[in-house]
Amino acid sequence: MAGNLNQVKLEFEEKESQLDKLVAGDFRLVKLKGESLNMQKDASVNLFWDQGAKEVFVEVYKLKTLSDEYDYQLWAIVDQGPVGIGLVNEGEKMTLQQMQAVAQAGAFAITIEPKGGSQSPTLDKLVVIGNVA
């Protein structure tokens, strides 16, 4: 019983630390939606980006569960093209998942890739996209 309580306490402290970071930082919200794409029209992910601190977090609202041979991969769309900045766990709903640092991006997108991710996005498996306002 004490082990479960300690686990809950650790999870709470981690979420509190993430929220403190969001509040203290200069984060902008980028909504990633699937409504204009063919893969998952109802897919929805919030992305929080502090350009100055180069920090990126994603919060999954709705992504379909993938089979074990695939992962969701987040891409920052920069002048030189898409850059993979992390794998997104669709099972961690309403939780902030920290991605790799990004200083510049015009948009962010998530694709379905083979397990472990890809060097370049599989565009016909584009799930959500959102432009930086």
Short mmCIF file of C-alpha atoms in Angstrom, two decimals:
data_model
loop_
_atom_site.label_atom_id
_atom_site.label_comp_id
_atom_site.label_asym_id
_atom_site.label_seq_id
_atom_site.Cartn_x
_atom_site.Cartn_y
_atom_site.Cartn_z
CA MET A 1 0.00 0.00 0.00
CA ALA A 2 2.81 2.43 0.90
CA GLY A 3 4.48 1.69 -2.46
CA ASN A 4 1.34 2.73 -4.35
CA LEU A 5 1.04 5.91 -2.29
CA ASN A 6 4.68 6.81 -2.99
CA GLN A 7 4.12 6.22 -6.73
CA VAL A 8 1.07 8.51 -6.74
CA LYS A 9 3.05 11.15 -4.83
CA LEU A 10 5.92 10.97 -7.35
CA GLU A 11 3.52 11.26 -10.30
CA PHE A 12 1.81 14.25 -8.67
CA GLU A 13 5.17 15.97 -8.02
CA GLU A 14 6.24 15.39 -11.63
CA LYS A 15 2.98 16.88 -12.98
CA GLU A 16 3.27 19.82 -10.58
CA SER A 17 6.85 20.45 -11.77
CA GLN A 18 5.71 20.37 -15.43
CA LEU A 19 2.86 22.79 -14.71
CA ASP A 20 5.23 25.13 -12.86
CA LYS A 21 7.50 25.09 -15.92
CA LEU A 22 4.57 25.93 -18.24
CA VAL A 23 3.40 28.78 -16.01
CA ALA A 24 6.89 30.22 -15.50
CA GLY A 25 7.94 29.93 -19.16
CA ASP A 26 6.92 31.80 -22.28
CA PHE A 27 5.02 28.91 -23.85
CA ARG A 28 2.76 29.30 -26.86
CA LEU A 29 0.04 26.79 -27.61
CA VAL A 30 0.02 25.11 -31.03
CA LYS A 31 -3.07 22.96 -31.64
CA LEU A 32 -2.32 19.92 -33.79
CA LYS A 33 -5.47 18.65 -35.51
CA GLY A 34 -6.29 15.85 -37.91
CA GLU A 35 -9.56 17.21 -39.30
CA SER A 36 -8.07 18.23 -42.68
CA LEU A 37 -6.15 14.94 -43.07
CA ASN A 38 -7.20 11.42 -44.04
CA MET A 39 -5.62 9.31 -41.26
CA GLN A 40 -7.55 10.33 -38.11
CA LYS A 41 -9.99 13.20 -38.63
CA ASP A 42 -10.74 13.44 -34.88
CA ALA A 43 -7.09 13.33 -33.74
CA SER A 44 -6.09 16.16 -31.39
CA VAL A 45 -2.81 17.02 -29.66
CA ASN A 46 -1.78 20.23 -27.89
CA LEU A 47 1.82 21.32 -28.24
CA PHE A 48 3.41 23.84 -25.88
CA TRP A 49 6.55 25.55 -27.17
CA ASP A 50 8.82 28.02 -25.40
CA GLN A 51 10.93 29.24 -28.29
CA GLY A 52 13.37 31.16 -26.07
CA ALA A 53 14.01 28.17 -23.81
CA LYS A 54 13.71 25.78 -26.81
CA GLU A 55 11.37 23.53 -24.79
CA VAL A 56 8.57 21.50 -26.33
CA PHE A 57 5.84 19.52 -24.57
CA VAL A 58 2.94 17.61 -26.11
CA GLU A 59 -0.36 16.70 -24.50
CA VAL A 60 -2.37 13.97 -26.23
CA TYR A 61 -6.14 14.39 -26.30
CA LYS A 62 -7.06 11.90 -28.98
CA LEU A 63 -4.82 9.56 -30.96
CA LYS A 64 -5.75 6.01 -31.91
CA THR A 65 -3.81 3.17 -30.30
CA LEU A 66 -1.15 1.80 -32.65
CA SER A 67 0.00 -1.80 -33.00
CA ASP A 68 3.39 -2.65 -31.46
CA GLU A 69 5.29 -2.22 -34.74
CA TYR A 70 4.50 1.52 -35.05
CA ASP A 71 5.13 4.77 -33.16
CA TYR A 72 3.81 8.30 -33.42
CA GLN A 73 6.68 10.69 -34.22
CA LEU A 74 6.65 14.46 -33.73
CA TRP A 75 8.25 16.69 -36.37
CA ALA A 76 9.26 20.34 -36.26
CA ILE A 77 8.85 21.83 -39.72
CA VAL A 78 11.83 24.17 -40.27
CA ASP A 79 13.21 25.97 -43.35
CA GLN A 80 15.39 22.97 -44.23
CA GLY A 81 12.48 20.53 -43.89
CA PRO A 82 11.03 18.32 -41.13
CA VAL A 83 13.16 17.40 -38.12
CA GLY A 84 12.15 14.51 -35.84
CA ILE A 85 11.99 15.70 -32.23
CA GLY A 86 10.59 12.71 -30.39
CA LEU A 87 8.18 9.84 -30.14
CA VAL A 88 4.72 10.51 -28.74
CA ASN A 89 3.05 7.96 -26.43
CA GLU A 90 -0.63 7.95 -27.39
CA GLY A 91 -1.49 6.14 -24.15
CA GLU A 92 -0.36 9.08 -21.98
CA LYS A 93 -3.46 11.21 -22.37
CA MET A 94 -3.68 14.57 -20.59
CA THR A 95 -0.01 14.28 -19.55
CA LEU A 96 2.82 16.55 -20.67
CA GLN A 97 5.46 14.64 -22.62
CA GLN A 98 8.73 16.51 -23.10
CA MET A 99 10.22 16.41 -26.59
CA GLN A 100 13.65 17.43 -27.92
CA ALA A 101 14.68 21.10 -27.99
CA VAL A 102 13.58 23.31 -30.92
CA ALA A 103 14.59 26.92 -31.57
CA GLN A 104 12.78 27.54 -34.87
CA ALA A 105 9.68 26.02 -36.49
CA GLY A 106 6.87 27.17 -38.74
CA ALA A 107 4.70 24.17 -37.93
CA PHE A 108 4.63 20.89 -36.04
CA ALA A 109 3.23 17.55 -37.24
CA ILE A 110 2.85 13.95 -36.10
CA THR A 111 3.16 10.94 -38.40
CA ILE A 112 2.92 7.18 -37.91
CA GLU A 113 6.36 5.62 -38.32
CA PRO A 114 7.95 2.18 -37.88
CA LYS A 115 8.82 1.37 -34.25
CA GLY A 116 11.60 3.67 -33.04
CA GLY A 117 10.91 6.45 -35.56
CA SER A 118 12.29 7.46 -38.96
CA GLN A 119 14.87 9.86 -40.38
CA SER A 120 12.17 11.50 -42.53
CA PRO A 121 8.38 11.56 -42.17
CA THR A 122 6.04 9.15 -43.94
CA LEU A 123 3.80 11.84 -45.40
CA ASP A 124 0.96 9.50 -46.37
CA LYS A 125 0.70 8.67 -42.64
CA LEU A 126 0.39 12.28 -41.49
CA VAL A 127 -1.99 12.28 -38.50
CA VAL A 128 -2.04 15.88 -37.20
CA ILE A 129 -0.49 19.21 -38.13
CA GLY A 130 -0.53 22.70 -36.66
CA ASN A 131 0.98 25.98 -37.80
CA VAL A 132 2.79 28.26 -35.37
CA ALA A 133 0.77 31.46 -35.13
#
